[in-house]
JSON list of C-alpha atoms in Angstrom, two decimals:
[
{"chain": "A", "resi": 777, "resn": "MET", "atom": "CA", "xyz": [7.30, -11.90, -23.23]},
{"chain": "A", "resi": 778, "resn": "ASP", "atom": "CA", "xyz": [10.78, -11.98, -21.53]},
{"chain": "A", "resi": 779, "resn": "LEU", "atom": "CA", "xyz": [10.56, -9.47, -18.05]},
{"chain": "A", "resi": 780, "resn": "SER", "atom": "CA", "xyz": [13.61, -9.15, -17.64]},
{"chain": "A", "resi": 781, "resn": "THR", "atom": "CA", "xyz": [14.60, -7.48, -21.47]},
{"chain": "A", "resi": 782, "resn": "ILE", "atom": "CA", "xyz": [11.64, -5.47, -21.34]},
{"chain": "A", "resi": 783, "resn": "CYS", "atom": "CA", "xyz": [11.63, -4.27, -17.47]},
{"chain": "A", "resi": 784, "resn": "GLN", "atom": "CA", "xyz": [15.27, -2.27, -17.94]},
{"chain": "A", "resi": 785, "resn": "GLN", "atom": "CA", "xyz": [13.77, 1.01, -16.69]},
{"chain": "A", "resi": 786, "resn": "ILE", "atom": "CA", "xyz": [10.73, 0.77, -14.34]},
{"chain": "A", "resi": 787, "resn": "ILE", "atom": "CA", "xyz": [8.38, 3.19, -13.10]},
{"chain": "A", "resi": 788, "resn": "LEU", "atom": "CA", "xyz": [6.77, 3.34, -10.33]},
{"chain": "A", "resi": 789, "resn": "ALA", "atom": "CA", "xyz": [3.43, 5.39, -10.28]},
{"chain": "A", "resi": 790, "resn": "SER", "atom": "CA", "xyz": [3.34, 5.96, -6.65]},
{"chain": "A", "resi": 791, "resn": "SER", "atom": "CA", "xyz": [5.36, 8.93, -4.29]},
{"chain": "A", "resi": 792, "resn": "SER", "atom": "CA", "xyz": [5.17, 6.72, -1.22]},
{"chain": "A", "resi": 793, "resn": "LYS", "atom": "CA", "xyz": [8.55, 6.59, 1.37]},
{"chain": "A", "resi": 794, "resn": "SER", "atom": "CA", "xyz": [7.63, 2.64, 1.63]},
{"chain": "A", "resi": 795, "resn": "ARG", "atom": "CA", "xyz": [7.55, 1.71, -2.18]},
{"chain": "A", "resi": 796, "resn": "ILE", "atom": "CA", "xyz": [10.23, 3.94, -3.24]},
{"chain": "A", "resi": 797, "resn": "GLU", "atom": "CA", "xyz": [12.90, 3.02, -0.72]},
{"chain": "A", "resi": 798, "resn": "TYR", "atom": "CA", "xyz": [11.50, -1.36, -0.87]},
{"chain": "A", "resi": 799, "resn": "LEU", "atom": "CA", "xyz": [12.20, -0.93, -4.44]},
{"chain": "A", "resi": 800, "resn": "LYS", "atom": "CA", "xyz": [16.16, 0.87, -4.03]},
{"chain": "A", "resi": 801, "resn": "ARG", "atom": "CA", "xyz": [16.50, -1.56, -0.53]},
{"chain": "A", "resi": 802, "resn": "GLU", "atom": "CA", "xyz": [16.50, -4.00, -3.99]},
{"chain": "A", "resi": 803, "resn": "LYS", "atom": "CA", "xyz": [18.86, -2.58, -6.29]},
{"chain": "A", "resi": 804, "resn": "ILE", "atom": "CA", "xyz": [16.01, -1.60, -8.87]},
{"chain": "A", "resi": 805, "resn": "ASP", "atom": "CA", "xyz": [16.58, 1.28, -11.64]},
{"chain": "A", "resi": 806, "resn": "PHE", "atom": "CA", "xyz": [13.30, 3.06, -11.57]},
{"chain": "A", "resi": 807, "resn": "GLU", "atom": "CA", "xyz": [11.45, 6.31, -11.70]},
{"chain": "A", "resi": 808, "resn": "VAL", "atom": "CA", "xyz": [8.68, 7.97, -9.69]},
{"chain": "A", "resi": 809, "resn": "ARG", "atom": "CA", "xyz": [5.98, 9.19, -11.50]},
{"chain": "A", "resi": 810, "resn": "PRO", "atom": "CA", "xyz": [3.07, 9.73, -9.00]},
{"chain": "A", "resi": 811, "resn": "HIS", "atom": "CA", "xyz": [-0.89, 8.48, -9.65]},
{"chain": "A", "resi": 812, "resn": "LYS", "atom": "CA", "xyz": [-3.62, 10.70, -10.62]},
{"chain": "A", "resi": 813, "resn": "VAL", "atom": "CA", "xyz": [-6.40, 8.47, -9.35]},
{"chain": "A", "resi": 814, "resn": "ASP", "atom": "CA", "xyz": [-9.43, 9.93, -7.13]},
{"chain": "A", "resi": 815, "resn": "GLU", "atom": "CA", "xyz": [-8.95, 6.73, -4.74]},
{"chain": "A", "resi": 816, "resn": "ARG", "atom": "CA", "xyz": [-12.84, 7.74, -2.75]},
{"chain": "A", "resi": 817, "resn": "VAL", "atom": "CA", "xyz": [-14.59, 7.19, -6.81]},
{"chain": "A", "resi": 818, "resn": "ILE", "atom": "CA", "xyz": [-13.38, 3.39, -6.62]},
{"chain": "A", "resi": 819, "resn": "LYS", "atom": "CA", "xyz": [-14.06, 2.51, -3.01]},
{"chain": "A", "resi": 820, "resn": "LYS", "atom": "CA", "xyz": [-17.34, 3.23, -3.51]},
{"chain": "A", "resi": 821, "resn": "LYS", "atom": "CA", "xyz": [-18.11, 1.05, -6.16]},
{"chain": "A", "resi": 822, "resn": "LYS", "atom": "CA", "xyz": [-20.71, -2.13, -5.23]},
{"chain": "A", "resi": 823, "resn": "ILE", "atom": "CA", "xyz": [-17.79, -4.86, -5.80]},
{"chain": "A", "resi": 824, "resn": "SER", "atom": "CA", "xyz": [-15.25, -6.95, -3.69]},
{"chain": "A", "resi": 825, "resn": "TYR", "atom": "CA", "xyz": [-12.94, -5.91, -1.28]},
{"chain": "A", "resi": 826, "resn": "LYS", "atom": "CA", "xyz": [-10.42, -7.75, -3.86]},
{"chain": "A", "resi": 827, "resn": "GLU", "atom": "CA", "xyz": [-11.63, -5.88, -6.51]},
{"chain": "A", "resi": 828, "resn": "ILE", "atom": "CA", "xyz": [-11.61, -2.46, -5.73]},
{"chain": "A", "resi": 829, "resn": "VAL", "atom": "CA", "xyz": [-7.29, -2.89, -4.42]},
{"chain": "A", "resi": 830, "resn": "GLU", "atom": "CA", "xyz": [-7.36, -4.51, -8.04]},
{"chain": "A", "resi": 831, "resn": "GLU", "atom": "CA", "xyz": [-8.59, -1.92, -9.77]},
{"chain": "A", "resi": 832, "resn": "LEU", "atom": "CA", "xyz": [-7.19, 0.98, -8.15]},
{"chain": "A", "resi": 833, "resn": "ALA", "atom": "CA", "xyz": [-3.19, -0.67, -8.66]},
{"chain": "A", "resi": 834, "resn": "GLU", "atom": "CA", "xyz": [-4.00, -1.29, -12.13]},
{"chain": "A", "resi": 835, "resn": "ILE", "atom": "CA", "xyz": [-6.02, 1.99, -12.64]},
{"chain": "A", "resi": 836, "resn": "LYS", "atom": "CA", "xyz": [-3.08, 4.38, -10.56]},
{"chain": "A", "resi": 837, "resn": "ALA", "atom": "CA", "xyz": [-0.89, 2.36, -12.52]},
{"chain": "A", "resi": 838, "resn": "ARG", "atom": "CA", "xyz": [-2.37, 3.53, -15.93]},
{"chain": "A", "resi": 839, "resn": "SER", "atom": "CA", "xyz": [-2.52, 6.96, -14.94]},
{"chain": "A", "resi": 840, "resn": "VAL", "atom": "CA", "xyz": [1.34, 8.20, -15.21]},
{"chain": "A", "resi": 841, "resn": "VAL", "atom": "CA", "xyz": [1.82, 6.10, -19.01]},
{"chain": "A", "resi": 842, "resn": "GLU", "atom": "CA", "xyz": [3.57, 8.78, -21.81]},
{"chain": "A", "resi": 843, "resn": "ARG", "atom": "CA", "xyz": [4.83, 6.38, -24.27]},
{"chain": "A", "resi": 844, "resn": "GLU", "atom": "CA", "xyz": [4.78, 3.43, -25.53]},
{"chain": "A", "resi": 845, "resn": "ASN", "atom": "CA", "xyz": [7.58, 0.82, -24.38]},
{"chain": "A", "resi": 846, "resn": "GLU", "atom": "CA", "xyz": [6.74, 2.31, -19.90]},
{"chain": "A", "resi": 847, "resn": "VAL", "atom": "CA", "xyz": [7.15, -1.04, -18.22]},
{"chain": "A", "resi": 848, "resn": "ILE", "atom": "CA", "xyz": [4.58, 0.84, -14.53]},
{"chain": "A", "resi": 849, "resn": "ILE", "atom": "CA", "xyz": [4.01, -0.43, -11.02]},
{"chain": "A", "resi": 850, "resn": "GLY", "atom": "CA", "xyz": [1.10, 0.19, -10.19]},
{"chain": "A", "resi": 851, "resn": "SER", "atom": "CA", "xyz": [-0.52, -0.31, -6.38]},
{"chain": "A", "resi": 852, "resn": "ASP", "atom": "CA", "xyz": [-2.33, -0.23, -3.00]},
{"chain": "A", "resi": 853, "resn": "GLN", "atom": "CA", "xyz": [-3.75, -1.05, -0.05]},
{"chain": "A", "resi": 854, "resn": "ILE", "atom": "CA", "xyz": [-7.10, -1.34, 1.76]},
{"chain": "A", "resi": 855, "resn": "LEU", "atom": "CA", "xyz": [-7.85, -1.57, 4.91]},
{"chain": "A", "resi": 856, "resn": "ILE", "atom": "CA", "xyz": [-10.96, -3.58, 6.76]},
{"chain": "A", "resi": 857, "resn": "CYS", "atom": "CA", "xyz": [-12.01, -3.51, 10.24]},
{"chain": "A", "resi": 858, "resn": "GLU", "atom": "CA", "xyz": [-15.60, -4.78, 10.99]},
{"chain": "A", "resi": 859, "resn": "GLU", "atom": "CA", "xyz": [-16.30, -5.08, 7.50]},
{"chain": "A", "resi": 860, "resn": "ARG", "atom": "CA", "xyz": [-15.74, -0.89, 7.25]},
{"chain": "A", "resi": 861, "resn": "LEU", "atom": "CA", "xyz": [-13.32, 0.37, 4.76]},
{"chain": "A", "resi": 862, "resn": "MET", "atom": "CA", "xyz": [-10.88, 2.78, 6.27]},
{"chain": "A", "resi": 863, "resn": "ASN", "atom": "CA", "xyz": [-9.64, 5.92, 4.25]},
{"chain": "A", "resi": 864, "resn": "LYS", "atom": "CA", "xyz": [-6.86, 8.05, 4.38]},
{"chain": "A", "resi": 865, "resn": "PRO", "atom": "CA", "xyz": [-7.80, 10.55, 7.28]},
{"chain": "A", "resi": 866, "resn": "GLU", "atom": "CA", "xyz": [-7.92, 13.83, 5.91]},
{"chain": "A", "resi": 867, "resn": "THR", "atom": "CA", "xyz": [-6.82, 15.33, 9.89]},
{"chain": "A", "resi": 868, "resn": "ILE", "atom": "CA", "xyz": [-5.29, 14.30, 12.34]},
{"chain": "A", "resi": 869, "resn": "SER", "atom": "CA", "xyz": [-8.84, 14.29, 14.95]},
{"chain": "A", "resi": 870, "resn": "GLU", "atom": "CA", "xyz": [-9.59, 11.68, 11.85]},
{"chain": "A", "resi": 871, "resn": "ALA", "atom": "CA", "xyz": [-6.45, 9.53, 12.15]},
{"chain": "A", "resi": 872, "resn": "LYS", "atom": "CA", "xyz": [-7.14, 9.58, 16.22]},
{"chain": "A", "resi": 873, "resn": "ASN", "atom": "CA", "xyz": [-10.22, 8.07, 15.67]},
{"chain": "A", "resi": 874, "resn": "ASN", "atom": "CA", "xyz": [-9.08, 5.42, 13.10]},
{"chain": "A", "resi": 875, "resn": "LEU", "atom": "CA", "xyz": [-6.99, 4.82, 15.54]},
{"chain": "A", "resi": 876, "resn": "LEU", "atom": "CA", "xyz": [-10.10, 4.43, 18.70]},
{"chain": "A", "resi": 877, "resn": "PHE", "atom": "CA", "xyz": [-11.84, 2.63, 16.61]},
{"chain": "A", "resi": 878, "resn": "LEU", "atom": "CA", "xyz": [-8.83, 0.31, 15.93]},
{"chain": "A", "resi": 879, "resn": "LYS", "atom": "CA", "xyz": [-7.80, -0.19, 18.80]},
{"chain": "A", "resi": 880, "resn": "ASP", "atom": "CA", "xyz": [-8.14, -4.18, 20.37]},
{"chain": "A", "resi": 881, "resn": "LYS", "atom": "CA", "xyz": [-9.69, -5.45, 17.10]},
{"chain": "A", "resi": 882, "resn": "GLU", "atom": "CA", "xyz": [-8.05, -7.21, 13.94]},
{"chain": "A", "resi": 883, "resn": "HIS", "atom": "CA", "xyz": [-8.15, -5.34, 11.12]},
{"chain": "A", "resi": 884, "resn": "LYS", "atom": "CA", "xyz": [-7.55, -7.21, 7.31]},
{"chain": "A", "resi": 885, "resn": "LEU", "atom": "CA", "xyz": [-5.07, -5.44, 4.65]},
{"chain": "A", "resi": 886, "resn": "ILE", "atom": "CA", "xyz": [-4.97, -6.28, 1.72]},
{"chain": "A", "resi": 887, "resn": "SER", "atom": "CA", "xyz": [-2.57, -5.54, -0.74]},
{"chain": "A", "resi": 888, "resn": "SER", "atom": "CA", "xyz": [-2.07, -5.60, -4.88]},
{"chain": "A", "resi": 889, "resn": "VAL", "atom": "CA", "xyz": [0.43, -4.79, -7.70]},
{"chain": "A", "resi": 890, "resn": "ALA", "atom": "CA", "xyz": [-0.18, -4.66, -11.01]},
{"chain": "A", "resi": 891, "resn": "VAL", "atom": "CA", "xyz": [2.15, -3.76, -13.66]},
{"chain": "A", "resi": 892, "resn": "ILE", "atom": "CA", "xyz": [1.56, -2.69, -17.04]},
{"chain": "A", "resi": 893, "resn": "TYR", "atom": "CA", "xyz": [3.16, -2.33, -20.26]},
{"chain": "A", "resi": 894, "resn": "ASN", "atom": "CA", "xyz": [2.07, -1.49, -23.51]},
{"chain": "A", "resi": 895, "resn": "GLU", "atom": "CA", "xyz": [-2.04, -1.37, -21.90]},
{"chain": "A", "resi": 896, "resn": "SER", "atom": "CA", "xyz": [-1.37, -5.58, -21.38]},
{"chain": "A", "resi": 897, "resn": "ILE", "atom": "CA", "xyz": [-1.35, -6.08, -17.35]},
{"chain": "A", "resi": 898, "resn": "ILE", "atom": "CA", "xyz": [2.13, -8.65, -17.18]},
{"chain": "A", "resi": 899, "resn": "PHE", "atom": "CA", "xyz": [1.94, -9.63, -13.85]},
{"chain": "A", "resi": 900, "resn": "ARG", "atom": "CA", "xyz": [-0.72, -9.02, -10.92]},
{"chain": "A", "resi": 901, "resn": "GLU", "atom": "CA", "xyz": [-0.58, -10.44, -7.16]},
{"chain": "A", "resi": 902, "resn": "THR", "atom": "CA", "xyz": [-2.67, -9.78, -4.95]},
{"chain": "A", "resi": 903, "resn": "LYS", "atom": "CA", "xyz": [-2.06, -10.66, -1.07]},
{"chain": "A", "resi": 904, "resn": "LYS", "atom": "CA", "xyz": [-3.90, -10.70, 2.53]},
{"chain": "A", "resi": 905, "resn": "ALA", "atom": "CA", "xyz": [-2.52, -10.05, 6.00]},
{"chain": "A", "resi": 906, "resn": "THR", "atom": "CA", "xyz": [-4.40, -10.02, 9.11]},
{"chain": "A", "resi": 907, "resn": "LEU", "atom": "CA", "xyz": [-2.65, -7.50, 12.44]},
{"chain": "A", "resi": 908, "resn": "LYS", "atom": "CA", "xyz": [-4.42, -6.49, 15.46]},
{"chain": "A", "resi": 909, "resn": "MET", "atom": "CA", "xyz": [-4.24, -3.53, 17.73]},
{"chain": "A", "resi": 910, "resn": "LYS", "atom": "CA", "xyz": [-3.85, -3.80, 20.82]},
{"chain": "A", "resi": 911, "resn": "ASN", "atom": "CA", "xyz": [-5.14, -2.22, 23.67]},
{"chain": "A", "resi": 912, "resn": "ILE", "atom": "CA", "xyz": [-3.43, 1.30, 23.90]},
{"chain": "A", "resi": 913, "resn": "SER", "atom": "CA", "xyz": [-4.50, 3.91, 25.91]},
{"chain": "A", "resi": 914, "resn": "GLU", "atom": "CA", "xyz": [-5.51, 7.11, 24.33]},
{"chain": "A", "resi": 915, "resn": "VAL", "atom": "CA", "xyz": [-2.63, 9.31, 26.00]},
{"chain": "A", "resi": 916, "resn": "ASP", "atom": "CA", "xyz": [-0.14, 6.69, 23.81]},
{"chain": "A", "resi": 917, "resn": "ILE", "atom": "CA", "xyz": [-2.33, 7.48, 20.92]},
{"chain": "A", "resi": 918, "resn": "ASP", "atom": "CA", "xyz": [-1.72, 11.17, 21.28]},
{"chain": "A", "resi": 919, "resn": "GLU", "atom": "CA", "xyz": [1.52, 10.53, 21.58]},
{"chain": "A", "resi": 920, "resn": "TYR", "atom": "CA", "xyz": [2.42, 8.56, 18.96]},
{"chain": "A", "resi": 921, "resn": "LEU", "atom": "CA", "xyz": [0.54, 11.10, 16.97]},
{"chain": "A", "resi": 922, "resn": "SER", "atom": "CA", "xyz": [2.03, 14.43, 17.88]},
{"chain": "A", "resi": 923, "resn": "LYS", "atom": "CA", "xyz": [5.74, 12.58, 16.70]},
{"chain": "A", "resi": 924, "resn": "ASN", "atom": "CA", "xyz": [4.41, 10.99, 13.65]},
{"chain": "A", "resi": 925, "resn": "ARG", "atom": "CA", "xyz": [2.02, 13.55, 12.18]},
{"chain": "A", "resi": 926, "resn": "GLN", "atom": "CA", "xyz": [2.41, 13.08, 8.43]},
{"chain": "A", "resi": 927, "resn": "THR", "atom": "CA", "xyz": [2.79, 9.09, 9.20]},
{"chain": "A", "resi": 928, "resn": "ALA", "atom": "CA", "xyz": [-0.79, 9.69, 10.81]},
{"chain": "A", "resi": 929, "resn": "LEU", "atom": "CA", "xyz": [-2.10, 11.62, 6.91]},
{"chain": "A", "resi": 930, "resn": "SER", "atom": "CA", "xyz": [-0.50, 9.45, 4.99]},
{"chain": "A", "resi": 931, "resn": "CYS", "atom": "CA", "xyz": [-1.36, 6.03, 5.51]},
{"chain": "A", "resi": 932, "resn": "VAL", "atom": "CA", "xyz": [-4.79, 4.71, 5.66]},
{"chain": "A", "resi": 933, "resn": "GLY", "atom": "CA", "xyz": [-4.62, 2.45, 9.01]},
{"chain": "A", "resi": 934, "resn": "SER", "atom": "CA", "xyz": [-3.27, 5.72, 10.73]},
{"chain": "A", "resi": 935, "resn": "TYR", "atom": "CA", "xyz": [0.01, 4.26, 11.57]},
{"chain": "A", "resi": 936, "resn": "LYS", "atom": "CA", "xyz": [3.10, 2.40, 9.78]},
{"chain": "A", "resi": 937, "resn": "ILE", "atom": "CA", "xyz": [4.14, -1.01, 10.62]},
{"chain": "A", "resi": 938, "resn": "GLU", "atom": "CA", "xyz": [7.92, -0.22, 10.26]},
{"chain": "A", "resi": 939, "resn": "GLU", "atom": "CA", "xyz": [7.29, 2.01, 13.36]},
{"chain": "A", "resi": 940, "resn": "ASN", "atom": "CA", "xyz": [5.76, -0.37, 15.14]},
{"chain": "A", "resi": 941, "resn": "LYS", "atom": "CA", "xyz": [9.83, -1.91, 17.19]},
{"chain": "A", "resi": 942, "resn": "LYS", "atom": "CA", "xyz": [9.38, 1.43, 18.62]},
{"chain": "A", "resi": 943, "resn": "TYR", "atom": "CA", "xyz": [5.21, 1.84, 19.62]},
{"chain": "A", "resi": 944, "resn": "ASN", "atom": "CA", "xyz": [4.73, -1.58, 19.81]},
{"chain": "A", "resi": 945, "resn": "PHE", "atom": "CA", "xyz": [1.16, -1.72, 19.66]},
{"chain": "A", "resi": 946, "resn": "LEU", "atom": "CA", "xyz": [0.58, -3.95, 16.43]},
{"chain": "A", "resi": 947, "resn": "GLU", "atom": "CA", "xyz": [0.90, -8.10, 16.39]},
{"chain": "A", "resi": 948, "resn": "VAL", "atom": "CA", "xyz": [1.05, -9.67, 13.52]},
{"chain": "A", "resi": 949, "resn": "ILE", "atom": "CA", "xyz": [-1.46, -12.69, 12.92]},
{"chain": "A", "resi": 950, "resn": "GLN", "atom": "CA", "xyz": [-0.32, -13.47, 9.78]},
{"chain": "A", "resi": 951, "resn": "GLY", "atom": "CA", "xyz": [0.99, -12.31, 6.36]},
{"chain": "A", "resi": 952, "resn": "ASP", "atom": "CA", "xyz": [4.29, -11.38, 5.46]},
{"chain": "A", "resi": 953, "resn": "MET", "atom": "CA", "xyz": [5.60, -7.36, 4.88]},
{"chain": "A", "resi": 954, "resn": "GLU", "atom": "CA", "xyz": [5.49, -7.04, 1.69]},
{"chain": "A", "resi": 955, "resn": "THR", "atom": "CA", "xyz": [1.97, -6.85, 2.14]},
{"chain": "A", "resi": 956, "resn": "ILE", "atom": "CA", "xyz": [1.88, -4.95, 5.45]},
{"chain": "A", "resi": 957, "resn": "ILE", "atom": "CA", "xyz": [4.27, -2.54, 3.48]},
{"chain": "A", "resi": 958, "resn": "GLY", "atom": "CA", "xyz": [1.04, -2.48, 1.17]},
{"chain": "A", "resi": 959, "resn": "PHE", "atom": "CA", "xyz": [3.38, -3.95, -2.11]},
{"chain": "A", "resi": 960, "resn": "PRO", "atom": "CA", "xyz": [3.27, -7.52, -2.93]},
{"chain": "A", "resi": 961, "resn": "VAL", "atom": "CA", "xyz": [6.30, -7.06, -5.33]},
{"chain": "A", "resi": 962, "resn": "ASN", "atom": "CA", "xyz": [9.22, -10.08, -4.60]},
{"chain": "A", "resi": 963, "resn": "ASN", "atom": "CA", "xyz": [7.65, -12.33, -6.95]},
{"chain": "A", "resi": 964, "resn": "PHE", "atom": "CA", "xyz": [7.73, -9.56, -10.34]},
{"chain": "A", "resi": 965, "resn": "ILE", "atom": "CA", "xyz": [11.09, -8.08, -9.22]},
{"chain": "A", "resi": 966, "resn": "GLU", "atom": "CA", "xyz": [11.79, -12.30, -9.54]},
{"chain": "A", "resi": 967, "resn": "ARG", "atom": "CA", "xyz": [10.71, -12.85, -12.32]},
{"chain": "A", "resi": 968, "resn": "ILE", "atom": "CA", "xyz": [12.94, -9.62, -13.87]},
{"chain": "A", "resi": 969, "resn": "ARG", "atom": "CA", "xyz": [16.23, -11.27, -12.86]},
{"chain": "A", "resi": 970, "resn": "LYS", "atom": "CA", "xyz": [15.78, -14.25, -14.24]}
]
């Protein structure tokens, strides 16, 4: 299948600002269609973490299909710390608890992308990264949350790696930036450009 031919118009099944900005930086022509998936249902399944994140990426892509011949990118990321699968917080109090739990600990990010075209998966990539939250004080956490409320409520770990230069609370132990931001899409972009 010639991906460069079928990928004239791409749909991103996400409203994530990070993912949108990523595709814009790569000069990809795409349309945004936010997915219609309740992640909590899939996260409760008794399957491996890798299977959870891959199923979420695929289901998100499939949830926005409107017609034939659409190329749709679905993506997801999960965070695991001490064998606990974390969820996006619903309140600032939950975000604070997430950050306090992650404090001074390593955690894993598993990110997956699934690209579908006419019911078939034409590309899938799943990658892992390991990060460590530094031993930051509760005062620093409160200050971060007061200035980054939207970020804290929209990210699974209640933080964005893009803000690390300013706050310096994370150490990257292993993994690349596309995995850390939850969007391992570089290999797909390279294939459509060839």
